[in-house]
Structures are given as C-alpha cells and as structure tokens.
XYZ file of C-alpha atoms in Angstrom:
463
model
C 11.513 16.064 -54.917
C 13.377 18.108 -52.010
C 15.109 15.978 -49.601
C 13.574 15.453 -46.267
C 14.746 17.597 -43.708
C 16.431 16.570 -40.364
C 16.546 17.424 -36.901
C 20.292 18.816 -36.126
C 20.673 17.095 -33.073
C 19.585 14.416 -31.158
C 18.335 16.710 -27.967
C 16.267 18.813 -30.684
C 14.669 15.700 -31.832
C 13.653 14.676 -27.666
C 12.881 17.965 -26.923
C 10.918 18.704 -28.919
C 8.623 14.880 -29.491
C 8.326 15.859 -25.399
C 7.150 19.433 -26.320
C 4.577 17.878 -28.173
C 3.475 15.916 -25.576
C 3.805 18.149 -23.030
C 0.902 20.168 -22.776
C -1.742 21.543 -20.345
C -2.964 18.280 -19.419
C 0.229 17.737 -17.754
C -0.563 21.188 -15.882
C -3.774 20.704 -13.886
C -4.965 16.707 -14.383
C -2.034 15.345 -13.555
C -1.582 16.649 -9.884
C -4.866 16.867 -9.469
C -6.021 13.414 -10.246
C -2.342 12.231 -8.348
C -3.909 14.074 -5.167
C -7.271 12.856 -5.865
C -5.836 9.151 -5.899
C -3.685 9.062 -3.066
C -0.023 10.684 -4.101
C 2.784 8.790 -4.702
C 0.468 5.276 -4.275
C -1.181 6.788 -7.817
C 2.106 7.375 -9.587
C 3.581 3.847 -9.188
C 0.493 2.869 -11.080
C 0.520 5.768 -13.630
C 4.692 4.587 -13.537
C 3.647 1.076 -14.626
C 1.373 1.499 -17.159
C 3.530 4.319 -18.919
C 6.076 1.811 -19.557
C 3.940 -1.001 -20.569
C 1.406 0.819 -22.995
C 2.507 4.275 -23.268
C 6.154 3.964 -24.372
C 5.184 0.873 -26.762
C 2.895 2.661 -29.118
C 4.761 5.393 -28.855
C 7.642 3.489 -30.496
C 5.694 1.890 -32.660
C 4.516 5.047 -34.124
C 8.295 6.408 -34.564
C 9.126 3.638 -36.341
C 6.197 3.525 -38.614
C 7.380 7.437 -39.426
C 11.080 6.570 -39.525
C 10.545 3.562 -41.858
C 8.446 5.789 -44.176
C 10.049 9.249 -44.279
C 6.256 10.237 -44.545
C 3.581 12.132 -42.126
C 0.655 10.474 -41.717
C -1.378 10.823 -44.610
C 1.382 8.913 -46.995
C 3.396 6.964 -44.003
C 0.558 3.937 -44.369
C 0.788 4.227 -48.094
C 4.571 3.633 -48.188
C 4.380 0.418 -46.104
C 1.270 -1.415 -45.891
C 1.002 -4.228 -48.212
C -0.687 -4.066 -52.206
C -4.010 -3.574 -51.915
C -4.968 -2.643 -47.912
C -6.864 0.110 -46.832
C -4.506 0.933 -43.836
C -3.658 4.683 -45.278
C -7.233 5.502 -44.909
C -6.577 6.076 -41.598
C -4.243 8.915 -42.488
C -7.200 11.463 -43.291
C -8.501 10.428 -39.519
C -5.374 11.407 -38.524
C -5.155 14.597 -40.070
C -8.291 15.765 -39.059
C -7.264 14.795 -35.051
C -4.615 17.154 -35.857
C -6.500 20.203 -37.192
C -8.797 19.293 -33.866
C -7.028 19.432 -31.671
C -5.491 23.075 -32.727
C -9.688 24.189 -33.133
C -9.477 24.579 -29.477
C -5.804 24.502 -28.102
C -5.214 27.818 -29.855
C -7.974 29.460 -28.264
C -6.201 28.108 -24.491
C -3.291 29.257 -25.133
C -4.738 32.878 -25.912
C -6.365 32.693 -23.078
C -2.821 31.767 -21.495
C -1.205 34.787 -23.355
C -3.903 37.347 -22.264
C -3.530 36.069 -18.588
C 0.408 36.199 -18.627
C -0.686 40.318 -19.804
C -3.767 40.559 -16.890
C -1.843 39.388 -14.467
C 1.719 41.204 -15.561
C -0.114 44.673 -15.477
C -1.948 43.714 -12.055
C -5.240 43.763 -13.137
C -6.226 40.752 -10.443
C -4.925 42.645 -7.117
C -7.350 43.011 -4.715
C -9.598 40.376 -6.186
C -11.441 37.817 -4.398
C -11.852 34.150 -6.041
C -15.473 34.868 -7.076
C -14.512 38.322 -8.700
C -11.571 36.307 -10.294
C -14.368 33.654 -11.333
C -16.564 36.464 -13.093
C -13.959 38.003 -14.852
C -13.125 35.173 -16.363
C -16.333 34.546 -17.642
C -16.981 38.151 -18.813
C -13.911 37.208 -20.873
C -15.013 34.316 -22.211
C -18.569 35.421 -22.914
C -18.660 39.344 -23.415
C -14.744 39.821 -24.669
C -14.649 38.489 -28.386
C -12.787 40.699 -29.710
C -9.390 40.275 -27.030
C -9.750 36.733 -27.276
C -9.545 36.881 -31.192
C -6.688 38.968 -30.986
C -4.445 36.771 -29.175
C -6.025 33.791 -30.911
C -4.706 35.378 -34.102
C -1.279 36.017 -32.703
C -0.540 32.260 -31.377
C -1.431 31.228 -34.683
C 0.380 33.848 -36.545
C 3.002 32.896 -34.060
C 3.162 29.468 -34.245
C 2.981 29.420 -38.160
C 5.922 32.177 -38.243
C 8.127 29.298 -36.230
C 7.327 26.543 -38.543
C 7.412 29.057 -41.481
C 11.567 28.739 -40.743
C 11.909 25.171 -41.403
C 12.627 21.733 -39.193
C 16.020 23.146 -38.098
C 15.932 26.877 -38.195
C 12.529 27.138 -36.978
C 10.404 24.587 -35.069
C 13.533 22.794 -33.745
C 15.537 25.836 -32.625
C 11.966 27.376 -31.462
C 11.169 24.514 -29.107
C 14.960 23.712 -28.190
C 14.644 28.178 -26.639
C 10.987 27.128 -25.398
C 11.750 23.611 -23.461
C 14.523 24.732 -21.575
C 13.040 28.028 -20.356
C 10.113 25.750 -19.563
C 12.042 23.441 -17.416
C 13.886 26.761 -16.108
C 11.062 28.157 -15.264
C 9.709 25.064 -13.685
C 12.293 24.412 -11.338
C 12.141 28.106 -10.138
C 8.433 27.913 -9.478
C 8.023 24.887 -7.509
C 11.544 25.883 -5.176
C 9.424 29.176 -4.508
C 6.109 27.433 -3.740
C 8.044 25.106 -1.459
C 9.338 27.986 0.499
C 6.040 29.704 1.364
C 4.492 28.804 4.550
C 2.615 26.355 5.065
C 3.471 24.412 1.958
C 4.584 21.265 4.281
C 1.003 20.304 3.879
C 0.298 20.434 0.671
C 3.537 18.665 0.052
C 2.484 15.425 2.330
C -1.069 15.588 0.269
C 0.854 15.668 -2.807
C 4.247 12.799 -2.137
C 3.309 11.037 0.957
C 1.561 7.471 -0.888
C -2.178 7.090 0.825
C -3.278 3.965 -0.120
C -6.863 4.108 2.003
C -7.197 6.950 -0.798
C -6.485 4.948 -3.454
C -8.678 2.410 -2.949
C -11.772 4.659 -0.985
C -13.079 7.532 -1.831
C -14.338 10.197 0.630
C -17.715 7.961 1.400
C -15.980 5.164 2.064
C -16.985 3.480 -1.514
C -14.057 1.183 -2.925
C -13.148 2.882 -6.144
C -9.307 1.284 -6.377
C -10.493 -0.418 -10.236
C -11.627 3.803 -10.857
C -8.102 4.945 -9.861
C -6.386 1.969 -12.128
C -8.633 3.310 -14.712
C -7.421 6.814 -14.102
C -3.845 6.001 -14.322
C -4.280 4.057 -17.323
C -5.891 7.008 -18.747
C -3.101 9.339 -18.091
C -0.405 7.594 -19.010
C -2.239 7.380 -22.420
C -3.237 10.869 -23.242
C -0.202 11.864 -21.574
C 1.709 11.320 -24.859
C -0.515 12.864 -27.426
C -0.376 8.831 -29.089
C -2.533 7.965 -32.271
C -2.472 11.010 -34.784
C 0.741 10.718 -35.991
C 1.694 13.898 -34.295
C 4.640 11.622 -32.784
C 5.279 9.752 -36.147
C 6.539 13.322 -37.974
C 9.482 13.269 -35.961
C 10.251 9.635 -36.138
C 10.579 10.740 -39.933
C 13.002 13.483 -39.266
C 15.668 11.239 -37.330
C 18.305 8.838 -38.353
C 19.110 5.767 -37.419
C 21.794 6.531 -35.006
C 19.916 5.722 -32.086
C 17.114 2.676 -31.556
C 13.552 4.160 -30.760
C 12.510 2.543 -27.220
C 15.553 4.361 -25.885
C 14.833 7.818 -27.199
C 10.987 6.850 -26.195
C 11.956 6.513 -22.367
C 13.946 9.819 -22.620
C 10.914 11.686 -23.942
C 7.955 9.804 -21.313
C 10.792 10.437 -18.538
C 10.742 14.623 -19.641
C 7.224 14.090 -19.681
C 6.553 12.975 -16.466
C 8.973 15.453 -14.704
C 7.463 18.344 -16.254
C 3.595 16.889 -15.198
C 4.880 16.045 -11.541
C 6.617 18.882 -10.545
C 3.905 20.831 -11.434
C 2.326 19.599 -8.800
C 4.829 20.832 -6.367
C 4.246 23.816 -8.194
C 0.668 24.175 -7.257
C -0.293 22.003 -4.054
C 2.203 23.474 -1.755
C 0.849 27.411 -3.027
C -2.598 25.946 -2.899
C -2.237 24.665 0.824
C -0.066 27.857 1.827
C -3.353 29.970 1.200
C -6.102 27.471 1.995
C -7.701 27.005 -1.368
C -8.817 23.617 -2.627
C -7.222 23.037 -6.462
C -10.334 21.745 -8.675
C -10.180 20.048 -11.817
C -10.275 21.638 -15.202
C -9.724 25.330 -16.309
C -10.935 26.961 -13.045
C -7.900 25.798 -11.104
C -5.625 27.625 -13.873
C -7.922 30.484 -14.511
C -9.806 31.201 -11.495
C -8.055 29.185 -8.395
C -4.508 30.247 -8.844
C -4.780 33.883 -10.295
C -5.977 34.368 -6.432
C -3.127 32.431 -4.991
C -0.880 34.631 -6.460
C -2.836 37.257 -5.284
C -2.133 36.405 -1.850
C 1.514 35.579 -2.352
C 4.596 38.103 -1.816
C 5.902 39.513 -4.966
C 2.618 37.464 -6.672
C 2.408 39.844 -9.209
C 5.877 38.010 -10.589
C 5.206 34.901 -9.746
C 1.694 34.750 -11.241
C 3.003 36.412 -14.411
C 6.104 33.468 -14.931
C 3.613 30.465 -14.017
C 1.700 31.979 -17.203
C 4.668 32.529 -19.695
C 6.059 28.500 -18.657
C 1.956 27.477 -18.718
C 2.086 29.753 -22.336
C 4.980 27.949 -23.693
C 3.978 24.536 -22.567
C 0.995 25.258 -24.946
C 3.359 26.659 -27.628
C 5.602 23.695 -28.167
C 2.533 21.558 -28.498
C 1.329 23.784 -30.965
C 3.938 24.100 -33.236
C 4.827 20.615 -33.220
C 1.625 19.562 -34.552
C 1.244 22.643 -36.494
C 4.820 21.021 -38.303
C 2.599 17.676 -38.674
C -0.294 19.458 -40.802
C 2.148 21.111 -43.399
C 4.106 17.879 -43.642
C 1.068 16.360 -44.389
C 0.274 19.048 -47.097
C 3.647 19.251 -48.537
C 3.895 14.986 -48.490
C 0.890 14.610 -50.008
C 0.682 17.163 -52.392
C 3.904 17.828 -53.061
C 3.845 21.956 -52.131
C 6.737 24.080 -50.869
C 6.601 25.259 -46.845
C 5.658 28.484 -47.550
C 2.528 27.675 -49.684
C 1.490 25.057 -46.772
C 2.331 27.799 -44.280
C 0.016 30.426 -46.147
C -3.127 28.160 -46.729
C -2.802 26.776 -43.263
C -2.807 30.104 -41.342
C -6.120 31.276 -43.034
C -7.634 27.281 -42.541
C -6.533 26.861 -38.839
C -7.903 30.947 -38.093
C -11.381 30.252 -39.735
C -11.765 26.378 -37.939
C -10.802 28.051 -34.382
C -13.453 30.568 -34.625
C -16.149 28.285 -33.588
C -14.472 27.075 -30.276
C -13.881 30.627 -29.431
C -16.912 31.817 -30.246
C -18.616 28.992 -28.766
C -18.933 30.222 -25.085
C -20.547 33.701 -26.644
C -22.097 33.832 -29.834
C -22.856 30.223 -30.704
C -23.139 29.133 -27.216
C -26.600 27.520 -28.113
C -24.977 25.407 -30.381
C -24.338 21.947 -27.780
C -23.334 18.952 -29.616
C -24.144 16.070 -27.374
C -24.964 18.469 -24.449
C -21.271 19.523 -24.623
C -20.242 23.149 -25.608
C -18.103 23.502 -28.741
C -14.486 23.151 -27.189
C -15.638 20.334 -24.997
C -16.974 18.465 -27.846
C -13.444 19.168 -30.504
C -11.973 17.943 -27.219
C -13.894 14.750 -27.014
C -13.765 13.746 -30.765
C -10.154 13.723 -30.293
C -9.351 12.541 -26.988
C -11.949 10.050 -26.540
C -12.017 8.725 -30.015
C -9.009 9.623 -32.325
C -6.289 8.948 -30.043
C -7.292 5.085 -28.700
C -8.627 4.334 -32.038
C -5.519 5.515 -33.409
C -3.472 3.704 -30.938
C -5.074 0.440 -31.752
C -3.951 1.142 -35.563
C -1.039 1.431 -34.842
C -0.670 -1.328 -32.978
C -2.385 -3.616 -35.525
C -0.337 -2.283 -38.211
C 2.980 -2.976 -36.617
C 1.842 -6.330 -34.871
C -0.360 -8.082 -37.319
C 1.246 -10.406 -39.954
C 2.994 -8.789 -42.708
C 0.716 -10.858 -44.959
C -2.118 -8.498 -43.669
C 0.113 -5.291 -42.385
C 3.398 -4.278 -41.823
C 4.304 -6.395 -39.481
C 5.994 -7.078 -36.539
C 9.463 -8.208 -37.771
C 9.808 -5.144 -39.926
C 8.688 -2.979 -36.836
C 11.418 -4.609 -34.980
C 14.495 -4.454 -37.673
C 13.164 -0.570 -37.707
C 12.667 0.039 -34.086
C 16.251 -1.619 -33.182
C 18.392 -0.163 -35.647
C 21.470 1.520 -33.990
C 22.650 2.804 -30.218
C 20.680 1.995 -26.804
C 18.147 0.227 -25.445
C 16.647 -2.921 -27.608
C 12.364 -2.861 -27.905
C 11.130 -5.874 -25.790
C 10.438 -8.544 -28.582
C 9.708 -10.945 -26.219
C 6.195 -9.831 -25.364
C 4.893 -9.728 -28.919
C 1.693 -11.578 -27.636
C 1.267 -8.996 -25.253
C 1.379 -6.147 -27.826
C -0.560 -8.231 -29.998
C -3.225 -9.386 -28.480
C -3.344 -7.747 -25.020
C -2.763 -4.091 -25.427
C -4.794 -3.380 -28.297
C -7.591 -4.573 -25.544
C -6.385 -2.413 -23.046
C -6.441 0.571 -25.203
C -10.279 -0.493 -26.583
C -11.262 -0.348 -22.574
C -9.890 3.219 -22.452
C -12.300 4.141 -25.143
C -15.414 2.137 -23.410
C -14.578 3.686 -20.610
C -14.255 7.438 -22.043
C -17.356 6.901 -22.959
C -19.020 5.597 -19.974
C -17.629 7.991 -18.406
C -19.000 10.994 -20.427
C -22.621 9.602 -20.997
C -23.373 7.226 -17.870
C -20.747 8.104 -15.215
C-alpha cells in the first residue's frame, strides 16, 4: 500500500479546504440575502452562528479524516466500533459528491463561455432583456458550446488532480486562491470608485435593523432572517460529504483543527462579503436592482459592465475570479471522488483519474441537457439542475452534518466518541476545541441542524 500523500504546507492545506468551500454561493446569495436582511445587522447573526455550528462540524469532520487517513467511504470503517453501520453513510457521501459536480460543472462552463462572450464584446450595446434572451438561447438552443466547455472544466479539473496532492491540486488551488483574492480586491476598489456607489455601499454596510425584522409590507419576518443566517453559515462550508474530511486526512498533527477551522470560515467569509462590495456599489452606480439566483450573474451584471468605462475588462476579470471560484471547488471535490476510489479499491491515480473523467462527463449530461432536450423531464416540479441541487443541499449536507455530529459526540460504546474526537481535534499548535459545551454539540446542535432541513423543505414545498 502507497503511503498517503501530504499537503506541503500548511497555507496549501487552508487554501485550499477554503477553495472548497468557496464557491458561487458565496458570489450572489450571500450579498444578496445580507442586503435583503438589513446589512451589517444580518452579518452579526450569520457571524454568530458560523462560529457556533459552522466551525464545529467542520472540525469534527477534519478530525474524523485526520484520525482515519481515509476519505469517506473507509474513514467510518476505520473508527466506528465492531459491528455499527456508521460507514454506510460513506456511499451517501459519495454520491453528494458526484452531485454536486452533475451540475457545478455545467456553471462553471457557463462561467468559462461568459469570461469568452464578454472578453470578445459580444454584450456591447445590449440592453438587460437582450442580455436575458441570450442567455436563454444559450441555455436552450446552444448544446453543443455548452458541452464544449463542460468537457474542458472537466478535462481541466481532472488534468489538475491527475498531478497528485502536492504537484497538482495543491499547487493548482495555491495559483487559483490567490489570483482569486487578487482579483477580488481589485474589483471591489474599482466598483467603489464609480459614481454613485456611496449608495449601494450604505445598502450594503450600514446595519438596518427595521429591515431585519420587517419586510417591505411591514410583516415581522426577524425568526425568517435568523433562519436565513443559519442557513448560510451552513451551506457556506460545503459541511456533511466529507468533501472537508479528505483534507483533514492529508495534514499532520502540527497544528490543532479548531484553529486551522477559523482560518478557513474567516477566508470564507472575506471572499463572500467583499463580493458584495463588488456588486452593490456597480449595481447602484447604474440603477439596476441585483436579484437572486443566476440572473444577477448572467443577466444583471453582464449589463452593468456594459455601462461601465473600460467594462469590457472589468466584466471579463469578474468572470475569470467568478471561473476560478468554481474551479477550486471543483477540483477539491473532484480529489475527494478518486480518494474514495483509490481508498476503497485500492487503484493507482491515474486509473481513478481515467474512469472518473468518462463517469463525471456522462452524469453531467443530464443537467446540461436539462434546460433543452430533456426539459420535460421535472422531478418534483423542479428542472434537472435544481433538483441535483436540492438532493444535495437540502438533504445530504444537514443529514450529513448530523452524522457527523453523532459520530463524534455519541458514546464510544455506540460511536467514536467524543473523547477520541477531542485527543484528535487538540493534538498540537493553536487554539484548543471548546470541550466545555459537549451538551451543546450533543444534544443541541444536531437539533439545530435537523430545523435547517425542516425548514429547506418548507421552504421548497409550502413557502
């Protein structure tokens, strides 16, 4: 048996966990639903419950990877006690991870093909509607182009991992990460500098609390904007599949895991609120009201740029740092299927590379086919990415969660329990896991996380 491989540093290993988290989520919901809930009054709440649900599972899965030296599918195996059925859960976790890449890879061609549309000026002289409908031709008429760059962030993506932990996925996302934040910072000093972008910074930073706690009608909505912030700080990390657990099995144990879990959820958090200095000031500047979901990346702000001085640029940088945001995600959980294969099956990289490529290309198709050519096909009145998206956001990742909390929390008699996650969690350098509220992380959380997934539900079939 090979020996496991190893980040080189410790920067690679926070970079790139916070690549993984760090996705388009962090793009468009988080400053939206942070304007939508009164500003800076919504991110003390998001704040809170990042630190007291967020960061905790988050450690707990690291540990539960560092303890085992094993992805998902065997990391159960390796430390539940003779004769439970925890490792079950592995194959639910694998297939969250193949999910999730069934629609993200057709995004992030869309991204690609954008970054191109937008780079050759095919947008100038555009209105919002024409924007609107040529985004739907694409998604409807143009199967074809959005194969083609479906293909080639896959290709891509499995060419990075193809290199190894080190040479290719850490080194990869290391290059990606800090041109991300690069880009980042140059985009939201330029949207702060247009004119007019005062206002959309006071929307944005200046805490509302009568919009926290009523919405436009006057209705009192503050328990729907606790909700919301619970939510985000949840998905925000990606928590449940083990996607965060591969790493945990790549580090030593130089460093204890709370401390490097605070780094990452502090990255993440940066990245997700200055992009909304990114687009509220440039949304303002122009007059155009940022909506929710893939119109505000794909419709709203293709005009914005548009209308901006040297937009052309601009619009073509907000899609290579919106591209790579996607990327690292990608690839990191691209790494956490072929440790998967290669841990439970014993393969080589290259074998798990090769099978993977042709497995992850044929389960896309159906998400990017499913505005077009199988757009009859409506699981639960949803279309086909919408529903791959639900499966795993709405179910995989609390139920996940609440596995991983039971599994680290629950007596060892029963699971692995919570003094071995603490002599794990604790070992070496930095900032000690907060033993003391064991009954909280017990009993508590695993409640609060079950609400998220009553509530994802209400929300999608009664709200």
């Amino acid at each position: 048996m090979n020996e496991r491989e190893s980040f080189a540093s410790r920067l690679g290993f926070v970079l790139i966990s916070a690549g993984c988290a760090i996705g388009l989520g962090n793009v468009w919901r988080f400053p939206y639903i942070v304007g939508q809930y009164g500003g800076a009054a919504f991110v003390l709440i998001y704040l809170v419950f990042l630190v007291i649900m967020g960061l905790p599972i988050m450690s707990m899965e690291f540990a539960v990877g560092r303890a085992s030296r094993k992805s998902i599918t065997m990391s159960f195996q390796k430390l539940e006690p003779k004769g439970s059925k925890w490792h079950w859960y592995g194959w639910f976790g694998l297939a969250g991870n193949y999910l999730l890449m069934m629609f993200y890879t057709t995004i992030a061609g869309w991204l690609l093909l954008y970054f191109c549309k937008i780079a050759l000026g095919q947008f100038e002289g555009m209105t919002t509607a024409q924007v609107g409908e040529a985004f739907t031709a694409m998604q409807t008429q143009d199967v074809g182009i959005q194969l083609l760059f479906m293909v080639i962030v896959v290709v891509l993506g499995m060419l990075v991992c193809s290199k190894g932990l080190k040479n290719g996925v850490e080194k990869a996302n290391k290059a990606m990460m800090l041109c991300l934040l690069a880009l980042l910072v140059v985009l939201a000093v330029r949207a702060l500098t247009l004119p007019g972008a005062v206002e959309g910074l006071k929307f944005y930073l200046v805490p509302n609390f009568h919009n926290l706690m009523y919405d436009a009608e006057g209705n009192f909505r503050l328990w729907e904007a606790v909700y919301a912030a619970m939510g985000q700080s949840f998905f925000t990390l990606s928590l449940g599949i083990g996607a965060m657990a591969i790493f945990g099995s790549y580090i030593g144990r130089e460093r204890r895991l709370f401390g490097e879990c605070i780094s990452i959820g502090v990255l993440d958090t940066f990245v997700a609120f200055t992009s909304g200095l990114i687009i509220f000031p440039a949304a303002f500047a122009f007059g155009v009201n940022p909506d929710q979901g893939d119109s505000l990346i794909f419709i709203t702000l293709p005009n914005v740029f548009n209308a901006m001085p040297g937009g052309r640029l601009w619009g073509a940088l907000f899609f290579v740092f919106l591209f790579f945001a996607a990327l690292s995600t990608i690839t990191a959980v691209f790494e956490n299927i072929l440790a998967c294969w290669m841990d439970k099956w014993g393969i080589s990289r290259g074998r798990a590379v090769a099978a993977n490529l042709v497995l992850i290309l044929l389960l896309s198709l159906p998400c990017l086919l499913g505005n077009n050519l199988l757009s009859s096909i409506r699981p639960l009145g949803m279309s086909i990415m919408y529903f791959e998206d639900f499966l795993v956001s709405n179910n995989l990742l609390p139920l996940g969660s609440v596995i991983y909390l039971l599994f680290c929390c629950a007596s060892k008699k029963y699971a692995w329990g919570f003094d071995n996650f603490l002599l794990e969690v604790d070992q070496g350098k930095g900032i000690r896991f907060p033993a003391r509220f064991r009954p909280y992380f017990k009993y508590i959380l695993p409640l609060i996380v079950l609400v998220i997934f009553v509530m994802g539900y209400w929300d999608k079939f009664a709200g």
